[in-house]
mmCIF file of C-alpha atoms in Angstrom:
data_model
loop_
_atom_site.group_PDB
_atom_site.id
_atom_site.type_symbol
_atom_site.label_atom_id
_atom_site.label_comp_id
_atom_site.label_asym_id
_atom_site.label_seq_id
_atom_site.Cartn_x
_atom_site.Cartn_y
_atom_site.Cartn_z
ATOM 1 C CA UNK A 248 13.766 30.526 -7.795
ATOM 2 C CA UNK A 249 11.315 33.421 -7.954
ATOM 3 C CA UNK A 250 11.067 35.148 -11.350
ATOM 4 C CA UNK A 251 9.657 38.679 -11.472
ATOM 5 C CA UNK A 252 8.063 39.565 -14.822
ATOM 6 C CA UNK A 253 6.477 42.707 -16.248
ATOM 7 C CA UNK A 254 2.952 42.386 -17.632
ATOM 8 C CA UNK A 255 2.116 43.100 -21.265
ATOM 9 C CA UNK A 256 0.213 46.122 -22.514
ATOM 10 C CA UNK A 257 -1.647 43.889 -24.935
ATOM 11 C CA UNK A 258 -3.888 41.279 -23.369
ATOM 12 C CA UNK A 259 -6.109 38.467 -24.552
ATOM 13 C CA UNK A 260 -9.854 38.829 -24.092
ATOM 14 C CA UNK A 261 -11.375 37.744 -20.793
ATOM 15 C CA UNK A 262 -13.501 35.064 -22.398
ATOM 16 C CA UNK A 263 -16.621 33.608 -20.828
ATOM 17 C CA UNK A 264 -15.228 32.073 -17.680
ATOM 18 C CA UNK A 265 -16.463 32.733 -14.161
ATOM 19 C CA UNK A 266 -15.852 36.310 -12.978
ATOM 20 C CA UNK A 267 -13.011 37.469 -10.783
ATOM 21 C CA UNK A 268 -12.825 36.185 -7.207
ATOM 22 C CA UNK A 269 -10.360 38.561 -5.531
ATOM 23 C CA UNK A 270 -10.056 36.314 -2.487
ATOM 24 C CA UNK A 271 -8.755 33.485 -4.671
ATOM 25 C CA UNK A 272 -5.676 35.377 -5.896
ATOM 26 C CA UNK A 273 -2.216 34.486 -4.633
ATOM 27 C CA UNK A 274 -0.419 36.768 -2.172
ATOM 28 C CA UNK A 275 -3.545 37.469 -0.061
ATOM 29 C CA UNK A 276 -1.686 40.167 1.845
ATOM 30 C CA UNK A 277 -2.229 42.368 -1.221
ATOM 31 C CA UNK A 278 -6.021 41.980 -1.144
ATOM 32 C CA UNK A 279 -6.874 45.323 0.500
ATOM 33 C CA UNK A 280 -4.623 47.234 -1.912
ATOM 34 C CA UNK A 281 -6.059 45.334 -4.891
ATOM 35 C CA UNK A 282 -9.599 46.156 -3.831
ATOM 36 C CA UNK A 283 -8.709 49.847 -3.480
ATOM 37 C CA UNK A 284 -7.221 50.027 -6.997
ATOM 38 C CA UNK A 285 -10.023 47.940 -8.496
ATOM 39 C CA UNK A 286 -12.737 50.077 -6.902
ATOM 40 C CA UNK A 287 -11.208 53.308 -8.136
ATOM 41 C CA UNK A 288 -10.470 51.996 -11.614
ATOM 42 C CA UNK A 289 -14.024 50.696 -12.083
ATOM 43 C CA UNK A 290 -15.483 53.958 -10.779
ATOM 44 C CA UNK A 291 -13.223 56.031 -13.030
ATOM 45 C CA UNK A 292 -14.118 54.019 -16.114
ATOM 46 C CA UNK A 293 -17.839 53.966 -15.311
ATOM 47 C CA UNK A 294 -17.968 57.768 -15.442
ATOM 48 C CA UNK A 295 -16.539 60.347 -17.846
ATOM 49 C CA UNK A 296 -14.971 58.350 -20.674
ATOM 50 C CA UNK A 297 -12.686 61.167 -21.807
ATOM 51 C CA UNK A 298 -11.349 61.699 -18.292
ATOM 52 C CA UNK A 299 -10.743 57.968 -17.916
ATOM 53 C CA UNK A 300 -8.935 57.834 -21.254
ATOM 54 C CA UNK A 301 -6.723 60.749 -20.230
ATOM 55 C CA UNK A 302 -5.882 59.248 -16.835
ATOM 56 C CA UNK A 303 -5.051 55.871 -18.364
ATOM 57 C CA UNK A 304 -3.080 57.403 -21.242
ATOM 58 C CA UNK A 305 -5.186 55.697 -23.907
ATOM 59 C CA UNK A 306 -5.295 56.738 -27.533
ATOM 60 C CA UNK A 307 -8.512 57.172 -29.465
ATOM 61 C CA UNK A 308 -8.057 53.699 -30.887
ATOM 62 C CA UNK A 309 -8.057 52.213 -27.384
ATOM 63 C CA UNK A 310 -11.275 53.883 -26.288
ATOM 64 C CA UNK A 311 -12.894 50.457 -25.837
ATOM 65 C CA UNK A 312 -10.500 49.683 -22.974
ATOM 66 C CA UNK A 313 -12.416 52.133 -20.777
ATOM 67 C CA UNK A 314 -15.649 50.168 -21.113
ATOM 68 C CA UNK A 315 -13.746 46.939 -20.496
ATOM 69 C CA UNK A 316 -12.348 48.303 -17.228
ATOM 70 C CA UNK A 317 -15.812 49.388 -16.108
ATOM 71 C CA UNK A 318 -16.935 45.744 -16.196
ATOM 72 C CA UNK A 319 -13.960 44.175 -14.410
ATOM 73 C CA UNK A 320 -16.025 42.774 -11.540
ATOM 74 C CA UNK A 321 -18.396 40.893 -13.833
ATOM 75 C CA UNK A 322 -16.136 40.044 -16.786
ATOM 76 C CA UNK A 323 -14.934 36.491 -17.297
ATOM 77 C CA UNK A 324 -11.592 35.556 -15.793
ATOM 78 C CA UNK A 325 -8.804 33.360 -17.167
ATOM 79 C CA UNK A 326 -5.371 32.331 -15.856
ATOM 80 C CA UNK A 327 -3.024 35.302 -15.962
ATOM 81 C CA UNK A 328 -0.642 33.238 -18.099
ATOM 82 C CA UNK A 329 -3.322 33.225 -20.798
ATOM 83 C CA UNK A 330 -4.296 36.889 -20.374
ATOM 84 C CA UNK A 331 -0.822 38.372 -20.842
ATOM 85 C CA UNK A 332 0.380 38.380 -24.447
ATOM 86 C CA UNK A 333 3.103 40.263 -26.301
ATOM 87 C CA UNK A 334 6.711 39.584 -27.198
ATOM 88 C CA UNK A 335 7.981 38.212 -23.867
ATOM 89 C CA UNK A 336 4.964 35.959 -23.370
ATOM 90 C CA UNK A 337 5.018 34.740 -26.967
ATOM 91 C CA UNK A 338 8.633 33.662 -26.461
ATOM 92 C CA UNK A 339 7.848 32.097 -23.083
ATOM 93 C CA UNK A 340 4.888 30.201 -24.629
ATOM 94 C CA UNK A 341 3.505 28.812 -21.385
ATOM 95 C CA UNK A 342 0.810 26.775 -23.123
ATOM 96 C CA UNK A 343 3.360 24.535 -24.869
ATOM 97 C CA UNK A 344 5.389 23.691 -21.761
ATOM 98 C CA UNK A 345 5.403 20.079 -20.594
ATOM 99 C CA UNK A 346 3.522 19.332 -17.325
ATOM 100 C CA UNK A 347 6.624 19.473 -15.121
ATOM 101 C CA UNK A 348 7.699 22.828 -16.568
ATOM 102 C CA UNK A 349 4.158 24.175 -16.106
ATOM 103 C CA UNK A 350 4.290 23.214 -12.425
ATOM 104 C CA UNK A 351 7.614 25.020 -12.099
ATOM 105 C CA UNK A 352 6.102 28.086 -13.804
ATOM 106 C CA UNK A 353 3.164 28.084 -11.380
ATOM 107 C CA UNK A 354 5.544 28.053 -8.412
ATOM 108 C CA UNK A 355 8.153 30.483 -9.641
ATOM 109 C CA UNK A 356 6.646 33.176 -11.895
ATOM 110 C CA UNK A 357 5.186 36.419 -10.540
ATOM 111 C CA UNK A 358 3.756 38.990 -12.961
ATOM 112 C CA UNK A 359 3.708 42.565 -11.683
ATOM 113 C CA UNK A 360 0.650 44.703 -12.428
ATOM 114 C CA UNK A 361 -0.629 48.208 -11.848
ATOM 115 C CA UNK A 362 -4.023 46.752 -10.924
ATOM 116 C CA UNK A 363 -3.199 43.544 -9.037
ATOM 117 C CA UNK A 364 0.234 44.336 -7.602
ATOM 118 C CA UNK A 365 1.567 40.911 -8.530
ATOM 119 C CA UNK A 366 -0.108 37.654 -9.545
ATOM 120 C CA UNK A 367 0.958 34.118 -10.329
ATOM 121 C CA UNK A 368 0.373 32.860 -13.859
ATOM 122 C CA UNK A 369 -2.294 30.484 -12.538
ATOM 123 C CA UNK A 370 -4.344 33.260 -10.878
ATOM 124 C CA UNK A 371 -7.599 33.860 -12.726
ATOM 125 C CA UNK A 372 -8.030 37.524 -13.713
ATOM 126 C CA UNK A 373 -10.059 39.449 -16.315
ATOM 127 C CA UNK A 374 -8.450 41.364 -19.151
ATOM 128 C CA UNK A 375 -7.800 44.987 -18.100
ATOM 129 C CA UNK A 376 -5.866 48.132 -18.937
ATOM 130 C CA UNK A 377 -3.989 49.888 -16.136
ATOM 131 C CA UNK A 378 -0.226 50.292 -16.240
ATOM 132 C CA UNK A 379 2.009 50.916 -13.237
ATOM 133 C CA UNK A 380 2.648 54.434 -14.566
ATOM 134 C CA UNK A 381 -0.980 55.492 -14.115
ATOM 135 C CA UNK A 382 -1.921 58.130 -11.520
ATOM 136 C CA UNK A 383 -5.423 57.419 -10.268
ATOM 137 C CA UNK A 384 -7.256 60.482 -8.897
ATOM 138 C CA UNK A 385 -7.751 59.085 -5.402
ATOM 139 C CA UNK A 386 -4.671 56.885 -4.977
ATOM 140 C CA UNK A 387 -2.009 58.758 -6.909
ATOM 141 C CA UNK A 388 0.848 57.121 -8.799
ATOM 142 C CA UNK A 389 0.431 53.364 -8.664
ATOM 143 C CA UNK A 390 4.167 52.690 -8.548
ATOM 144 C CA UNK A 391 4.331 54.574 -5.246
ATOM 145 C CA UNK A 392 0.990 53.218 -3.998
ATOM 146 C CA UNK A 393 2.166 49.616 -4.244
ATOM 147 C CA UNK A 394 5.473 50.044 -2.426
ATOM 148 C CA UNK A 395 4.174 49.620 1.122
ATOM 149 C CA UNK A 396 1.982 46.552 0.543
ATOM 150 C CA UNK A 397 4.649 44.948 -1.649
ATOM 151 C CA UNK A 398 7.293 45.525 1.019
ATOM 152 C CA UNK A 399 5.096 43.592 3.446
ATOM 153 C CA UNK A 400 4.345 40.650 1.179
ATOM 154 C CA UNK A 401 7.163 40.071 -1.320
ATOM 155 C CA UNK A 402 10.028 39.210 1.068
ATOM 156 C CA UNK A 403 7.965 36.311 2.410
ATOM 157 C CA UNK A 404 7.086 35.220 -1.125
ATOM 158 C CA UNK A 405 10.776 35.239 -2.022
ATOM 159 C CA UNK A 406 11.720 33.221 1.045
ATOM 160 C CA UNK A 407 15.297 32.022 0.764
ATOM 161 C CA UNK A 408 15.170 31.614 -3.016
ATOM 162 C CA UNK A 409 17.119 33.257 -5.806
ATOM 163 C CA UNK A 410 15.165 36.214 -7.243
ATOM 164 C CA UNK A 411 15.503 36.688 -10.997
ATOM 165 C CA UNK A 412 14.260 40.204 -11.754
ATOM 166 C CA UNK A 413 13.226 40.728 -15.387
ATOM 167 C CA UNK A 414 10.898 43.687 -14.802
ATOM 168 C CA UNK A 415 10.969 46.988 -16.659
ATOM 169 C CA UNK A 416 11.805 50.101 -14.634
ATOM 170 C CA UNK A 417 8.170 51.166 -14.103
ATOM 171 C CA UNK A 418 7.331 47.853 -12.441
ATOM 172 C CA UNK A 419 10.630 47.561 -10.588
ATOM 173 C CA UNK A 420 9.687 50.783 -8.787
ATOM 174 C CA UNK A 421 6.854 48.984 -6.984
ATOM 175 C CA UNK A 422 9.232 46.705 -5.072
ATOM 176 C CA UNK A 423 12.990 46.852 -4.726
ATOM 177 C CA UNK A 424 14.508 43.887 -2.898
ATOM 178 C CA UNK A 425 16.487 44.975 0.134
ATOM 179 C CA UNK A 426 18.998 43.506 2.507
ATOM 180 C CA UNK A 427 19.570 39.769 2.354
ATOM 181 C CA UNK A 428 16.932 39.321 -0.374
ATOM 182 C CA UNK A 429 18.746 41.846 -2.571
ATOM 183 C CA UNK A 430 21.933 39.833 -2.211
ATOM 184 C CA UNK A 431 20.082 36.869 -3.758
ATOM 185 C CA UNK A 432 18.625 38.977 -6.583
ATOM 186 C CA UNK A 433 19.907 39.196 -10.146
ATOM 187 C CA UNK A 434 18.693 41.789 -12.639
ATOM 188 C CA UNK A 435 19.127 41.107 -16.338
ATOM 189 C CA UNK A 436 19.772 43.272 -19.383
ATOM 190 C CA UNK A 437 19.807 41.850 -22.887
ATOM 191 C CA UNK A 438 22.337 43.585 -25.127
ATOM 192 C CA UNK A 439 22.951 43.379 -28.856
ATOM 193 C CA UNK A 440 26.541 42.177 -28.689
ATOM 194 C CA UNK A 441 28.008 44.159 -31.630
ATOM 195 C CA UNK A 442 26.555 47.483 -30.443
ATOM 196 C CA UNK A 443 26.199 46.870 -26.670
ATOM 197 C CA UNK A 444 22.756 48.466 -26.883
ATOM 198 C CA UNK A 445 19.391 47.374 -25.506
ATOM 199 C CA UNK A 446 16.817 46.894 -28.259
ATOM 200 C CA UNK A 447 13.311 46.619 -26.869
ATOM 201 C CA UNK A 448 11.880 43.835 -29.035
ATOM 202 C CA UNK A 449 14.667 41.292 -28.704
ATOM 203 C CA UNK A 450 15.250 42.332 -25.083
ATOM 204 C CA UNK A 451 11.726 41.123 -24.289
ATOM 205 C CA UNK A 452 11.911 38.087 -26.548
ATOM 206 C CA UNK A 453 15.231 36.941 -25.101
ATOM 207 C CA UNK A 454 13.956 37.337 -21.541
ATOM 208 C CA UNK A 455 11.007 35.125 -22.458
ATOM 209 C CA UNK A 456 13.379 32.534 -23.927
ATOM 210 C CA UNK A 457 15.598 32.648 -20.837
ATOM 211 C CA UNK A 458 12.661 31.902 -18.542
ATOM 212 C CA UNK A 459 11.438 29.137 -20.830
ATOM 213 C CA UNK A 460 14.914 27.572 -20.973
ATOM 214 C CA UNK A 461 15.178 27.526 -17.184
ATOM 215 C CA UNK A 462 11.692 26.050 -16.762
ATOM 216 C CA UNK A 463 12.196 23.347 -19.392
ATOM 217 C CA UNK A 464 15.652 22.368 -18.138
ATOM 218 C CA UNK A 465 14.460 22.073 -14.552
ATOM 219 C CA UNK A 466 17.444 24.149 -13.481
ATOM 220 C CA UNK A 467 17.160 25.352 -9.892
ATOM 221 C CA UNK A 468 20.016 27.785 -9.207
ATOM 222 C CA UNK A 469 20.256 28.755 -5.552
ATOM 223 C CA UNK A 470 21.989 32.089 -6.077
ATOM 224 C CA UNK A 471 23.269 34.518 -8.714
ATOM 225 C CA UNK A 472 26.562 32.686 -9.312
ATOM 226 C CA UNK A 473 24.701 29.422 -9.903
ATOM 227 C CA UNK A 474 22.304 31.276 -12.213
ATOM 228 C CA UNK A 475 25.197 32.516 -14.339
ATOM 229 C CA UNK A 476 26.509 28.957 -14.602
ATOM 230 C CA UNK A 477 23.052 27.602 -15.485
ATOM 231 C CA UNK A 478 22.523 30.190 -18.228
ATOM 232 C CA UNK A 479 25.935 29.523 -19.723
ATOM 233 C CA UNK A 480 25.201 25.784 -19.671
ATOM 234 C CA UNK A 481 21.993 26.587 -21.598
ATOM 235 C CA UNK A 482 24.017 28.355 -24.282
ATOM 236 C CA UNK A 483 23.668 32.005 -23.270
ATOM 237 C CA UNK A 484 26.598 34.418 -23.276
ATOM 238 C CA UNK A 485 26.495 36.101 -19.876
ATOM 239 C CA UNK A 486 28.600 38.802 -18.260
ATOM 240 C CA UNK A 487 28.072 39.130 -14.511
ATOM 241 C CA UNK A 488 28.827 41.955 -12.137
ATOM 242 C CA UNK A 489 28.718 41.248 -8.417
ATOM 243 C CA UNK A 490 27.385 44.064 -6.224
ATOM 244 C CA UNK A 491 29.918 46.484 -4.857
ATOM 245 C CA UNK A 492 28.448 46.234 -1.362
ATOM 246 C CA UNK A 493 26.092 44.083 0.640
ATOM 247 C CA UNK A 494 22.365 44.530 0.129
ATOM 248 C CA UNK A 495 22.571 45.237 -3.586
ATOM 249 C CA UNK A 496 21.515 42.965 -6.477
ATOM 250 C CA UNK A 497 23.762 41.322 -9.027
ATOM 251 C CA UNK A 498 23.706 42.698 -12.581
ATOM 252 C CA UNK A 499 23.771 40.250 -15.499
ATOM 253 C CA UNK A 500 24.174 41.167 -19.161
ATOM 254 C CA UNK A 501 23.053 38.570 -21.688
ATOM 255 C CA UNK A 502 24.727 39.209 -25.043
ATOM 256 C CA UNK A 503 22.849 38.352 -28.242
ATOM 257 C CA UNK A 504 24.395 38.438 -31.711
ATOM 258 C CA UNK A 505 21.205 38.456 -33.791
ATOM 259 C CA UNK A 506 18.113 40.598 -33.386
ATOM 260 C CA UNK A 507 15.047 38.394 -33.642
#
């Protein structure tokens, strides 16, 4: 199973580890694109601070993120699973997983990123600020920029596995599974059962719990129908909709009674 996750806006500090080694990151086919985004982001943030803040969509209170981006090549790096924080990652709680579940997480989780394209949770990266919605002066909208390199690399990364897509729309725009891969892909919405509405906080928290449940259980569904069965066995209420035609993903709704 390959699980596609969004990043978090909030991130832990880089710490004092060794600096970034771009060549050490997973999915080496993305290296040239990563270097292009990294170069432009560092250059942008090393110049006019107000321009950088405007481009990155940062409030006055986040002014310090510009200086942090300017030092990305020399800042300490930590595993991406430690860098990303926020509601989904708090619920996933990678640090508390048992060793077997951690190995499954290392193999199966991919975090999408405006800066890195996609990284595994074991990849060592510095803390940064650059969402997929950013338009860099030289590269344009990052969602569009990443489509070509992702289309080259992600199908191979998916292989013949089930793809569980938990990304938000901004990050989903960077790669949309096609053809046979799409037929093995399931997207998930989390709905408040009484209202049938998506509520952002528990949507993220429940997605984190779903991933954690699958990792801890050792469940290895081979396709969307097996995924639905696995989630129901784990206690989730799931409604599934098969695609109307070939080459389209499955749509799963996970219904939650309580908002927490």
